[in-house]
Short mmCIF file of C-alpha atoms in Angstrom, two decimals:
data_model
loop_
_atom_site.label_atom_id
_atom_site.label_comp_id
_atom_site.label_asym_id
_atom_site.label_seq_id
_atom_site.Cartn_x
_atom_site.Cartn_y
_atom_site.Cartn_z
CA MET A 1 34.76 -18.34 -52.40
CA GLY A 2 33.23 -20.20 -49.46
CA GLY A 3 30.01 -19.17 -47.92
CA SER A 4 26.33 -19.84 -47.97
CA TRP A 5 23.17 -18.12 -49.06
CA PRO A 6 21.48 -16.09 -46.34
CA ARG A 7 18.62 -17.95 -44.71
CA ARG A 8 15.21 -16.92 -45.94
CA PRO A 9 13.26 -15.30 -43.09
CA ARG A 10 10.35 -17.38 -41.82
CA ARG A 11 7.02 -16.26 -43.24
CA PRO A 12 4.44 -15.11 -40.68
CA ASP A 13 1.72 -17.67 -39.95
CA TRP A 14 -0.97 -15.35 -41.29
CA PHE A 15 0.51 -15.48 -44.83
CA SER A 16 -1.69 -18.52 -45.36
CA PRO A 17 -4.98 -17.36 -46.99
CA LYS A 18 -6.98 -19.66 -44.70
CA VAL A 19 -5.33 -18.31 -41.56
CA ALA A 20 -5.54 -14.71 -42.81
CA ARG A 21 -9.29 -15.01 -43.39
CA VAL A 22 -9.84 -16.19 -39.83
CA GLU A 23 -7.61 -13.43 -38.45
CA VAL A 24 -9.32 -10.69 -40.50
CA LEU A 25 -12.85 -11.74 -39.55
CA ALA A 26 -11.93 -12.19 -35.88
CA GLY A 27 -10.33 -8.75 -35.87
CA LEU A 28 -13.49 -7.23 -37.34
CA VAL A 29 -15.71 -8.82 -34.69
CA VAL A 30 -13.40 -7.62 -31.90
CA GLY A 31 -13.24 -4.13 -33.42
CA LEU A 32 -17.05 -3.94 -33.24
CA ALA A 33 -17.13 -5.34 -29.70
CA LEU A 34 -14.56 -2.76 -28.54
CA ILE A 35 -16.76 0.22 -29.37
CA PRO A 36 -19.38 0.07 -26.58
CA GLU A 37 -16.76 -1.07 -24.04
CA ALA A 38 -14.37 1.77 -24.87
CA ILE A 39 -17.18 4.32 -24.66
CA SER A 40 -18.38 2.89 -21.34
CA PHE A 41 -14.88 3.01 -19.85
CA SER A 42 -14.53 6.62 -21.02
CA VAL A 43 -17.66 7.43 -19.02
CA ILE A 44 -16.17 5.69 -15.96
CA ALA A 45 -12.97 7.73 -16.32
CA GLY A 46 -14.97 10.92 -16.81
CA VAL A 47 -13.56 11.79 -20.25
CA ASP A 48 -14.92 12.23 -23.78
CA PRO A 49 -15.76 8.90 -25.54
CA LYS A 50 -13.13 9.54 -28.20
CA ILE A 51 -10.40 9.36 -25.49
CA GLY A 52 -11.34 5.74 -24.77
CA LEU A 53 -11.80 4.87 -28.44
CA PHE A 54 -8.42 6.30 -29.44
CA ALA A 55 -6.83 4.36 -26.56
CA ALA A 56 -8.41 1.14 -27.84
CA CYS A 57 -7.10 1.79 -31.37
CA THR A 58 -3.53 2.67 -30.43
CA MET A 59 -3.16 0.04 -27.70
CA ALA A 60 -4.25 -2.79 -30.02
CA MET A 61 -2.17 -1.68 -33.00
CA VAL A 62 1.02 -1.04 -31.01
CA ILE A 63 0.86 -4.17 -28.84
CA ALA A 64 0.46 -6.26 -32.00
CA PHE A 65 4.10 -5.39 -32.79
CA VAL A 66 5.73 -5.10 -29.36
CA GLY A 67 3.71 -7.55 -27.23
CA GLY A 68 4.74 -11.05 -26.24
CA ARG A 69 1.38 -12.85 -26.54
CA PRO A 70 -0.03 -13.17 -30.09
CA ALA A 71 -3.83 -12.92 -30.50
CA MET A 72 -4.29 -11.10 -27.19
CA ILE A 73 -6.25 -7.84 -27.33
CA SER A 74 -5.14 -4.76 -25.38
CA ALA A 75 -7.30 -1.64 -25.20
CA SER A 76 -8.87 0.75 -22.72
CA THR A 77 -10.20 -1.25 -19.77
CA GLY A 78 -12.48 -0.83 -16.78
CA ALA A 79 -9.71 -1.61 -14.28
CA VAL A 80 -7.46 1.16 -15.65
CA ALA A 81 -10.42 3.56 -15.97
CA LEU A 82 -11.23 3.11 -12.28
CA VAL A 83 -7.61 3.84 -11.30
CA VAL A 84 -7.19 7.00 -13.38
CA ALA A 85 -10.71 8.41 -12.91
CA PRO A 86 -9.72 10.54 -9.85
CA VAL A 87 -6.90 12.19 -11.82
CA ALA A 88 -9.21 13.26 -14.65
CA ARG A 89 -11.91 14.38 -12.21
CA GLU A 90 -9.67 16.39 -9.87
CA HIS A 91 -6.88 17.63 -12.15
CA GLY A 92 -8.10 17.48 -15.76
CA LEU A 93 -7.27 15.67 -18.98
CA GLY A 94 -3.65 16.84 -19.17
CA TYR A 95 -2.78 15.19 -15.89
CA LEU A 96 -4.60 12.02 -16.98
CA ILE A 97 -2.49 11.79 -20.13
CA ALA A 98 0.71 12.43 -18.13
CA THR A 99 -0.32 9.64 -15.74
CA VAL A 100 -0.76 7.22 -18.64
CA VAL A 101 2.68 8.05 -20.07
CA LEU A 102 4.38 7.69 -16.66
CA ALA A 103 2.56 4.38 -16.07
CA GLY A 104 3.97 3.17 -19.40
CA VAL A 105 7.50 4.07 -18.32
CA LEU A 106 7.00 2.23 -15.02
CA GLN A 107 5.68 -0.84 -16.83
CA ILE A 108 8.80 -0.94 -19.01
CA LEU A 109 10.98 -0.76 -15.86
CA LEU A 110 8.93 -3.42 -14.03
CA GLY A 111 9.01 -5.65 -17.10
CA ALA A 112 12.78 -5.29 -17.42
CA LEU A 113 13.15 -6.13 -13.71
CA GLY A 114 11.33 -9.42 -14.25
CA VAL A 115 7.96 -8.76 -12.62
CA ALA A 116 6.44 -11.27 -15.06
CA LYS A 117 8.20 -14.08 -13.20
CA LEU A 118 5.90 -13.44 -10.23
CA MET A 119 3.13 -15.16 -12.22
CA ARG A 120 4.72 -18.48 -11.22
CA PHE A 121 3.41 -17.84 -7.71
CA VAL A 122 -0.23 -17.65 -8.78
CA PRO A 123 -1.66 -21.10 -7.94
CA ARG A 124 -4.18 -22.98 -10.08
CA PRO A 125 -7.20 -22.48 -7.73
CA VAL A 126 -6.64 -18.71 -7.97
CA MET A 127 -6.43 -18.99 -11.75
CA VAL A 128 -9.71 -20.95 -11.85
CA GLY A 129 -11.34 -18.44 -9.51
CA PHE A 130 -10.05 -15.60 -11.69
CA VAL A 131 -11.60 -17.19 -14.79
CA ASN A 132 -14.93 -17.89 -13.09
CA ALA A 133 -15.11 -14.39 -11.62
CA LEU A 134 -14.33 -12.99 -15.05
CA GLY A 135 -17.26 -14.90 -16.54
CA ILE A 136 -19.55 -13.49 -13.83
CA LEU A 137 -18.25 -9.92 -14.29
CA LEU A 138 -18.67 -10.09 -18.06
CA PHE A 139 -22.28 -11.20 -17.56
CA LYS A 140 -22.94 -8.54 -14.90
CA ALA A 141 -21.58 -5.85 -17.22
CA GLN A 142 -24.40 -6.61 -19.67
CA ILE A 143 -27.23 -6.27 -17.13
CA PRO A 144 -27.45 -2.44 -17.35
CA ASN A 145 -28.11 -2.86 -21.09
CA LEU A 146 -31.09 -5.09 -20.26
CA ARG A 147 -32.75 -2.83 -17.69
CA ASP A 148 -35.43 -0.25 -18.49
CA VAL A 149 -35.24 -0.95 -22.23
CA PRO A 150 -37.94 -1.50 -24.89
CA TRP A 151 -39.40 -5.04 -24.87
CA ALA A 152 -37.96 -5.65 -28.35
CA VAL A 153 -34.45 -5.82 -26.85
CA TYR A 154 -35.13 -9.19 -25.24
CA PRO A 155 -36.20 -11.13 -28.35
CA LEU A 156 -33.28 -9.52 -30.22
CA VAL A 157 -30.80 -10.76 -27.59
CA ALA A 158 -32.40 -14.22 -27.70
CA ALA A 159 -32.23 -14.24 -31.52
CA GLY A 160 -28.57 -13.22 -31.38
CA LEU A 161 -27.75 -16.05 -28.97
CA LEU A 162 -29.60 -18.61 -31.12
CA LEU A 163 -27.76 -17.42 -34.23
CA MET A 164 -24.37 -17.77 -32.55
CA VAL A 165 -25.19 -21.23 -31.19
CA PHE A 166 -26.64 -22.74 -34.37
CA PHE A 167 -24.92 -20.84 -37.24
CA PRO A 168 -21.57 -22.68 -36.78
CA ARG A 169 -23.45 -25.91 -37.65
CA VAL A 170 -24.08 -24.43 -41.10
CA THR A 171 -20.57 -23.02 -41.70
CA ARG A 172 -17.56 -21.81 -39.76
CA ALA A 173 -16.18 -19.75 -42.64
CA VAL A 174 -17.61 -16.58 -41.09
CA PRO A 175 -17.58 -15.98 -37.31
CA ALA A 176 -21.07 -16.44 -35.85
CA PRO A 177 -20.82 -13.24 -33.72
CA LEU A 178 -20.22 -11.17 -36.87
CA VAL A 179 -23.24 -12.79 -38.57
CA SER A 180 -25.34 -12.09 -35.49
CA ILE A 181 -24.32 -8.42 -35.39
CA VAL A 182 -25.00 -7.89 -39.11
CA VAL A 183 -28.35 -9.73 -39.12
CA LEU A 184 -29.72 -7.97 -36.03
CA THR A 185 -28.61 -4.58 -37.35
CA LEU A 186 -30.34 -5.18 -40.70
CA VAL A 187 -33.51 -6.38 -38.97
CA THR A 188 -33.77 -3.37 -36.63
CA VAL A 189 -33.03 -0.87 -39.42
CA ALA A 190 -35.34 -2.49 -42.00
CA ALA A 191 -38.21 -2.94 -39.55
CA GLY A 192 -37.66 0.43 -37.90
CA ILE A 193 -37.42 -1.14 -34.43
CA ALA A 194 -36.59 1.50 -31.83
CA VAL A 195 -33.97 0.00 -29.49
CA PRO A 196 -30.78 1.38 -27.89
CA THR A 197 -27.88 1.52 -30.33
CA VAL A 198 -24.12 2.04 -30.18
CA GLY A 199 -24.70 5.68 -31.13
CA ASP A 200 -26.69 6.17 -27.92
CA LYS A 201 -23.56 5.39 -25.89
CA GLY A 202 -21.70 8.44 -27.17
CA ARG A 203 -20.61 10.34 -30.23
CA LEU A 204 -17.95 8.59 -32.31
CA PRO A 205 -14.83 10.57 -33.36
CA SER A 206 -14.75 12.03 -36.87
CA SER A 207 -10.98 12.65 -37.30
CA LEU A 208 -7.66 10.97 -36.55
CA PRO A 209 -5.90 11.64 -33.23
CA VAL A 210 -2.93 14.04 -33.30
CA PRO A 211 0.18 13.19 -31.23
CA GLY A 212 1.46 15.65 -28.65
CA LEU A 213 2.96 15.98 -25.18
CA PRO A 214 0.68 16.19 -22.10
CA ASP A 215 -0.43 19.75 -21.33
CA VAL A 216 0.91 19.91 -17.76
CA PRO A 217 3.65 21.79 -15.90
CA TYR A 218 6.81 19.70 -16.00
CA ASP A 219 7.79 20.07 -12.35
CA VAL A 220 8.02 18.11 -9.09
CA HIS A 221 4.46 19.01 -8.08
CA THR A 222 3.05 17.36 -11.21
CA LEU A 223 5.14 14.27 -10.54
CA THR A 224 3.90 14.00 -6.95
CA VAL A 225 0.30 14.30 -8.18
CA ILE A 226 0.47 11.66 -10.91
CA ALA A 227 3.06 9.21 -9.51
CA PRO A 228 0.77 7.29 -7.10
CA TYR A 229 -1.92 6.85 -9.79
CA ALA A 230 0.67 5.92 -12.43
CA PHE A 231 2.20 3.28 -10.17
CA ALA A 232 -1.24 1.82 -9.36
CA MET A 233 -2.16 1.81 -13.06
CA ALA A 234 1.13 0.10 -13.96
CA LEU A 235 0.60 -2.68 -11.41
CA VAL A 236 -3.10 -3.23 -12.15
CA GLY A 237 -2.46 -3.20 -15.89
CA LEU A 238 0.42 -5.68 -15.68
CA MET A 239 -1.42 -8.05 -13.37
CA GLU A 240 -4.52 -8.15 -15.54
CA THR A 241 -2.39 -8.50 -18.67
CA LEU A 242 -0.22 -11.32 -17.34
CA MET A 243 -3.23 -13.22 -16.01
CA THR A 244 -4.89 -12.89 -19.41
CA ALA A 245 -1.72 -14.02 -21.19
CA LYS A 246 -1.51 -17.10 -18.97
CA LEU A 247 -5.16 -17.87 -19.69
CA VAL A 248 -4.61 -17.60 -23.47
CA ASP A 249 -1.50 -19.79 -23.16
CA ASP A 250 -3.65 -22.49 -21.59
CA ILE A 251 -6.50 -22.17 -24.10
CA THR A 252 -4.25 -22.22 -27.18
CA ASP A 253 -1.71 -24.67 -25.73
CA THR A 254 1.12 -22.30 -26.66
CA SER A 255 3.66 -20.28 -24.68
CA SER A 256 4.30 -16.55 -24.70
CA ASN A 257 7.05 -14.15 -23.64
CA LYS A 258 5.67 -12.51 -20.48
CA THR A 259 8.63 -10.16 -20.07
CA ARG A 260 8.21 -8.88 -23.62
CA GLU A 261 4.48 -8.51 -22.98
CA SER A 262 5.14 -6.45 -19.83
CA VAL A 263 7.54 -4.13 -21.62
CA GLY A 264 5.21 -4.00 -24.63
CA GLN A 265 2.33 -2.85 -22.45
CA GLY A 266 4.51 0.03 -21.29
CA VAL A 267 5.41 1.02 -24.86
CA ALA A 268 1.75 0.82 -25.91
CA ASN A 269 0.64 3.01 -23.01
CA ILE A 270 3.30 5.63 -23.77
CA VAL A 271 2.21 5.78 -27.42
CA THR A 272 -1.45 5.85 -26.38
CA GLY A 273 -0.80 8.71 -23.97
CA LEU A 274 1.06 10.72 -26.61
CA PHE A 275 -1.97 10.29 -28.91
CA GLY A 276 -4.32 11.54 -26.22
CA GLY A 277 -5.74 8.15 -25.13
CA MET A 278 -6.61 7.07 -21.59
CA GLY A 279 -4.32 4.03 -21.57
CA GLY A 280 -5.24 0.43 -20.88
CA CYS A 281 -4.11 -3.17 -20.68
CA ALA A 282 -5.14 -6.60 -21.93
CA MET A 283 -8.92 -6.99 -22.34
CA ILE A 284 -10.04 -10.41 -21.24
CA GLY A 285 -13.51 -10.32 -22.77
CA GLN A 286 -12.38 -9.17 -26.21
CA THR A 287 -9.39 -11.52 -26.08
CA MET A 288 -11.78 -14.41 -25.47
CA ILE A 289 -13.89 -13.32 -28.46
CA ASN A 290 -10.74 -13.20 -30.60
CA VAL A 291 -9.38 -16.57 -29.49
CA LYS A 292 -12.77 -18.34 -29.55
CA ASN A 293 -13.16 -17.19 -33.17
CA GLY A 294 -9.92 -19.00 -34.04
CA ALA A 295 -7.43 -16.11 -34.07
CA ARG A 296 -3.87 -17.11 -33.13
CA THR A 297 -1.56 -14.44 -34.60
CA ARG A 298 -0.69 -10.76 -34.20
CA LEU A 299 -2.64 -9.88 -37.34
CA SER A 300 -6.01 -10.13 -35.58
CA THR A 301 -4.77 -7.87 -32.76
CA PHE A 302 -3.56 -5.21 -35.18
CA LEU A 303 -6.71 -5.39 -37.30
CA ALA A 304 -8.96 -5.08 -34.25
CA GLY A 305 -7.43 -1.65 -33.58
CA PHE A 306 -7.29 -0.72 -37.27
CA PHE A 307 -10.89 -1.75 -37.96
CA LEU A 308 -12.02 0.15 -34.87
CA LEU A 309 -10.35 3.29 -36.22
CA VAL A 310 -11.96 2.82 -39.65
CA LEU A 311 -15.35 1.94 -38.14
CA CYS A 312 -15.34 5.06 -35.96
CA ILE A 313 -14.04 7.61 -38.48
CA VAL A 314 -15.19 6.29 -41.87
CA LEU A 315 -18.25 4.22 -41.02
CA GLY A 316 -19.35 6.07 -37.88
CA PRO A 317 -22.98 6.62 -39.00
CA VAL A 318 -23.36 2.92 -39.91
CA VAL A 319 -21.73 1.62 -36.72
CA SER A 320 -23.88 3.97 -34.64
CA ARG A 321 -26.97 2.07 -35.78
CA ILE A 322 -25.79 -1.34 -34.48
CA PRO A 323 -28.27 -2.36 -31.75
CA MET A 324 -26.71 -2.83 -28.32
CA ALA A 325 -28.74 -6.06 -28.10
CA ALA A 326 -26.42 -7.62 -30.70
CA LEU A 327 -23.29 -6.79 -28.71
CA VAL A 328 -24.95 -7.86 -25.44
CA ALA A 329 -25.69 -11.26 -26.99
CA VAL A 330 -22.04 -11.64 -28.03
CA MET A 331 -20.75 -10.79 -24.54
CA VAL A 332 -23.29 -13.07 -22.80
CA LEU A 333 -22.14 -16.02 -24.88
CA VAL A 334 -18.50 -15.12 -24.18
CA SER A 335 -19.21 -14.95 -20.43
CA VAL A 336 -20.85 -18.40 -20.46
CA GLY A 337 -17.94 -19.84 -22.46
CA THR A 338 -15.38 -18.22 -20.16
CA PHE A 339 -16.75 -19.71 -16.93
CA ASP A 340 -15.04 -23.00 -16.03
CA TRP A 341 -18.12 -25.16 -15.52
CA HIS A 342 -16.02 -28.25 -14.88
CA SER A 343 -14.62 -26.63 -11.73
CA VAL A 344 -18.06 -26.44 -10.07
CA ARG A 345 -19.32 -29.92 -10.94
CA PRO A 346 -20.21 -31.95 -7.81
CA SER A 347 -17.84 -34.73 -8.93
CA THR A 348 -14.95 -32.23 -9.23
CA LEU A 349 -15.71 -30.59 -5.89
CA ARG A 350 -15.78 -33.98 -4.13
CA ARG A 351 -12.29 -34.85 -5.39
CA MET A 352 -10.75 -31.40 -4.88
CA PRO A 353 -9.00 -30.70 -1.52
CA ALA A 354 -11.24 -28.48 0.62
CA GLY A 355 -8.54 -25.82 0.97
CA GLU A 356 -8.21 -25.40 -2.80
CA THR A 357 -11.98 -25.11 -3.23
CA VAL A 358 -12.06 -22.42 -0.54
CA VAL A 359 -9.28 -20.50 -2.33
CA MET A 360 -11.21 -20.61 -5.62
CA VAL A 361 -14.50 -19.50 -4.01
CA VAL A 362 -12.86 -16.67 -2.04
CA THR A 363 -11.11 -15.43 -5.20
CA VAL A 364 -14.45 -15.34 -7.03
CA ILE A 365 -16.25 -13.57 -4.14
CA VAL A 366 -13.55 -10.90 -3.73
CA VAL A 367 -13.33 -10.18 -7.47
CA VAL A 368 -17.10 -9.97 -7.91
CA ALA A 369 -17.55 -7.89 -4.73
CA THR A 370 -14.82 -5.36 -5.60
CA GLY A 371 -15.12 -5.52 -9.38
CA ASN A 372 -11.32 -5.60 -9.39
CA LEU A 373 -9.58 -8.70 -10.77
CA SER A 374 -6.23 -7.65 -9.32
CA ILE A 375 -7.48 -7.48 -5.72
CA GLY A 376 -9.07 -10.90 -6.05
CA VAL A 377 -5.86 -12.43 -7.40
CA VAL A 378 -3.77 -10.97 -4.55
CA VAL A 379 -6.22 -12.09 -1.83
CA GLY A 380 -6.58 -15.54 -3.41
CA SER A 381 -2.81 -15.99 -3.73
CA VAL A 382 -2.20 -14.99 -0.09
CA LEU A 383 -4.93 -17.38 1.07
CA ALA A 384 -3.47 -20.17 -1.09
CA MET A 385 -0.06 -19.60 0.53
CA ILE A 386 -1.62 -19.85 4.00
CA VAL A 387 -3.42 -23.07 3.07
CA PHE A 388 -0.22 -24.50 1.58
CA THR A 389 1.83 -23.47 4.63
CA ARG A 390 -0.62 -25.17 7.02
CA ARG A 391 -0.64 -28.34 4.93
CA VAL A 392 3.16 -28.57 4.66
CA ALA A 393 3.68 -27.65 8.32
CA ASP A 394 1.74 -30.76 9.37
CA HIS A 395 4.17 -33.00 7.48
CA ALA A 396 7.22 -32.37 9.68
CA ASP A 397 7.69 -35.25 12.15
CA ILE A 398 10.21 -36.61 14.66
CA THR A 399 10.85 -40.22 15.75
CA SER A 400 13.52 -41.36 18.22
CA VAL A 401 15.48 -44.60 18.57
CA THR A 402 17.84 -45.30 21.52
CA ASP A 403 20.83 -47.60 21.00
CA PRO A 404 20.55 -50.92 22.86
CA ASP A 405 23.60 -50.04 24.96
CA GLY A 406 22.06 -46.69 25.87
CA GLY A 407 25.10 -44.80 24.63
CA GLN A 408 23.21 -42.51 22.25
CA VAL A 409 19.78 -41.66 20.91
CA VAL A 410 18.98 -40.92 17.25
CA TYR A 411 16.17 -38.51 16.42
CA ALA A 412 15.00 -38.87 12.79
CA VAL A 413 13.43 -35.61 11.55
CA THR A 414 11.35 -35.75 8.35
CA GLY A 415 9.55 -33.11 6.28
CA ALA A 416 10.10 -29.50 5.28
CA LEU A 417 11.57 -27.39 8.08
CA PHE A 418 10.50 -23.74 7.91
CA PHE A 419 8.96 -21.11 10.18
CA ALA A 420 5.54 -22.80 10.40
CA SER A 421 6.70 -26.41 10.87
CA VAL A 422 9.42 -25.81 13.49
CA ASN A 423 7.11 -24.20 16.06
CA GLY A 424 7.34 -26.55 19.04
CA LEU A 425 10.20 -28.54 17.47
CA ALA A 426 12.43 -27.99 20.50
CA ASP A 427 9.73 -29.41 22.81
CA ARG A 428 9.86 -32.82 21.11
CA PHE A 429 13.24 -33.78 22.66
CA ASP A 430 13.80 -35.47 26.06
CA TYR A 431 16.66 -33.29 27.34
CA ALA A 432 16.75 -34.74 30.86
CA GLY A 433 16.28 -38.43 30.01
CA ASP A 434 18.43 -38.76 26.88
CA PRO A 435 22.00 -40.17 27.05
CA ALA A 436 25.11 -38.00 26.72
CA HIS A 437 25.29 -38.24 22.92
CA VAL A 438 22.35 -37.20 20.76
CA VAL A 439 22.19 -37.57 16.98
CA VAL A 440 19.70 -35.51 14.97
CA ASP A 441 19.28 -37.17 11.56
CA LEU A 442 18.00 -34.74 8.90
CA SER A 443 18.43 -37.02 5.88
CA GLY A 444 14.63 -37.05 5.50
CA ALA A 445 14.23 -33.32 6.02
CA ARG A 446 15.15 -30.04 4.33
CA ILE A 447 16.07 -26.74 5.98
CA TRP A 448 14.34 -23.84 4.23
CA ASP A 449 14.84 -20.76 6.41
CA ALA A 450 16.56 -19.14 9.37
CA SER A 451 13.75 -20.20 11.74
CA SER A 452 14.75 -23.83 11.21
CA VAL A 453 18.41 -23.12 12.00
CA ALA A 454 17.39 -21.17 15.10
CA ALA A 455 15.23 -24.10 16.29
CA LEU A 456 18.14 -26.54 15.89
CA ASP A 457 20.43 -24.10 17.75
CA THR A 458 17.90 -24.06 20.60
CA VAL A 459 17.91 -27.87 20.76
CA THR A 460 21.75 -27.92 20.80
CA ALA A 461 21.91 -25.25 23.50
CA LYS A 462 19.43 -27.06 25.78
CA TYR A 463 21.43 -30.28 25.57
CA ALA A 464 24.70 -28.37 26.10
CA ALA A 465 23.29 -26.83 29.29
CA ARG A 466 23.02 -30.41 30.63
CA GLY A 467 26.54 -31.35 29.51
CA LYS A 468 25.35 -33.37 26.51
CA THR A 469 26.52 -33.17 22.89
CA VAL A 470 24.40 -32.99 19.74
CA GLU A 471 25.55 -34.25 16.33
CA ILE A 472 23.50 -33.12 13.31
CA VAL A 473 23.82 -35.49 10.34
CA GLY A 474 22.18 -36.16 6.98
CA LEU A 475 22.03 -32.56 5.74
CA ASP A 476 21.76 -32.18 1.96
CA GLU A 477 24.02 -29.57 0.34
CA PRO A 478 21.62 -26.54 0.44
CA SER A 479 20.59 -27.35 4.03
CA ALA A 480 24.22 -27.80 5.12
CA ARG A 481 25.17 -24.49 3.50
CA MET A 482 22.36 -22.60 5.22
CA HIS A 483 23.03 -24.28 8.57
CA GLY A 484 26.75 -23.63 8.34
CA THR A 485 26.20 -19.96 7.50
CA LEU A 486 23.57 -19.16 10.14
CA SER A 487 24.16 -21.57 13.04
CA GLY A 488 25.30 -19.70 16.12
CA GLU A 489 24.53 -16.30 14.55
CA LEU A 490 20.84 -16.05 15.36
CA ALA A 491 20.82 -15.72 19.13
CA ALA A 492 19.86 -12.41 20.75
CA GLY A 493 22.72 -9.93 20.67
CA HIS A 494 24.10 -10.97 17.29
#
């Protein structure tokens, strides 16, 4: 009997004990770092802290299986909290949960329709601005924890930073942030130092979440109430997630499946909503902690959510005593490491085109001013397109050569022909002085849109009005196809 043995399935990367240790420890650090953030975002959304904590648990654990970017952390986020806060405030928790579930459905649809491909249109200056603004926002988010606090907080934060900077020189077997958190907690508890702790942010849950459908009327009125918020949440969540995935791709020098990630975010939000969570998306700060600690697989993502659940329910009293100063130190170091310092060096700025520097700076200003990464990315991308359009428009040129016998004139057109570059194109021809036969050579040009075809039609019509003929030559195949399809069809009345 012919045949072959079935191929042995490839073992996951984290089967290696060395890799698994890194993933487990990174997941533990992220799980700890998620607690104050999740509680803070619950406050922003106007719901009980456990709603944000459950969202962080379920989002991380589900996306570990269905997401397209290994090692990326998804949980409850500030951007999503800001979007859904009005629903919880004006209509109650049931409507909030229904909004989260509907947003998940919309994300699955948008993912299936290929919305992830739009990330190709986010230029590098916007990406750099996004990263720099993120570093600033992460730092700004820690400032409230440093205001109106006991003086002991400041030396604790400084000690935490020093530990994280110098401990890796001793060993990298254990993540420095985890060492910093443990040491500072032991010091404050043993010495009886009274400083703000995680427990001061809100009461941790004491039991597992129970799945169930949103407690809302299932009618058209409910849909009209939640649909606008759900759509906004879906878009904001996907944009922040895809930007984070692209950033992790660059840091780890690996690729990821953005379409799978988009659909996975939708699945995770639906599950989160059914378990009573407030929904979320990729968390850039916690993802940076995870990746900077060496995590590269889905195991760290799953364990971040799992450890958070265990820490909240089983070890709640212990976790509550962690000083906020320890977590502030971790986030400050992450913010400094996130900022692209190379992009603001004088030598870099001197070499960079002025337009690209402006795009980066505007992206940073808009994100920091609004506190919304998505708005900054949209504004930066639009500005980058305008800068690009102006630059390319200046490259279209026309030169003319008249035959010695005066029988014809050849106009050589070069550059990209589109709506911005063809403005004034028709004015560059000498309709009255040219001979009876005019050749327009487009072998050095490319027709990109209907505006270009309309401009060439105008040139042809002006010569025809004087009894002269125009021959257009040198078109490449796409240009010839567009010109052949649209020429003569763009005049008024068609």
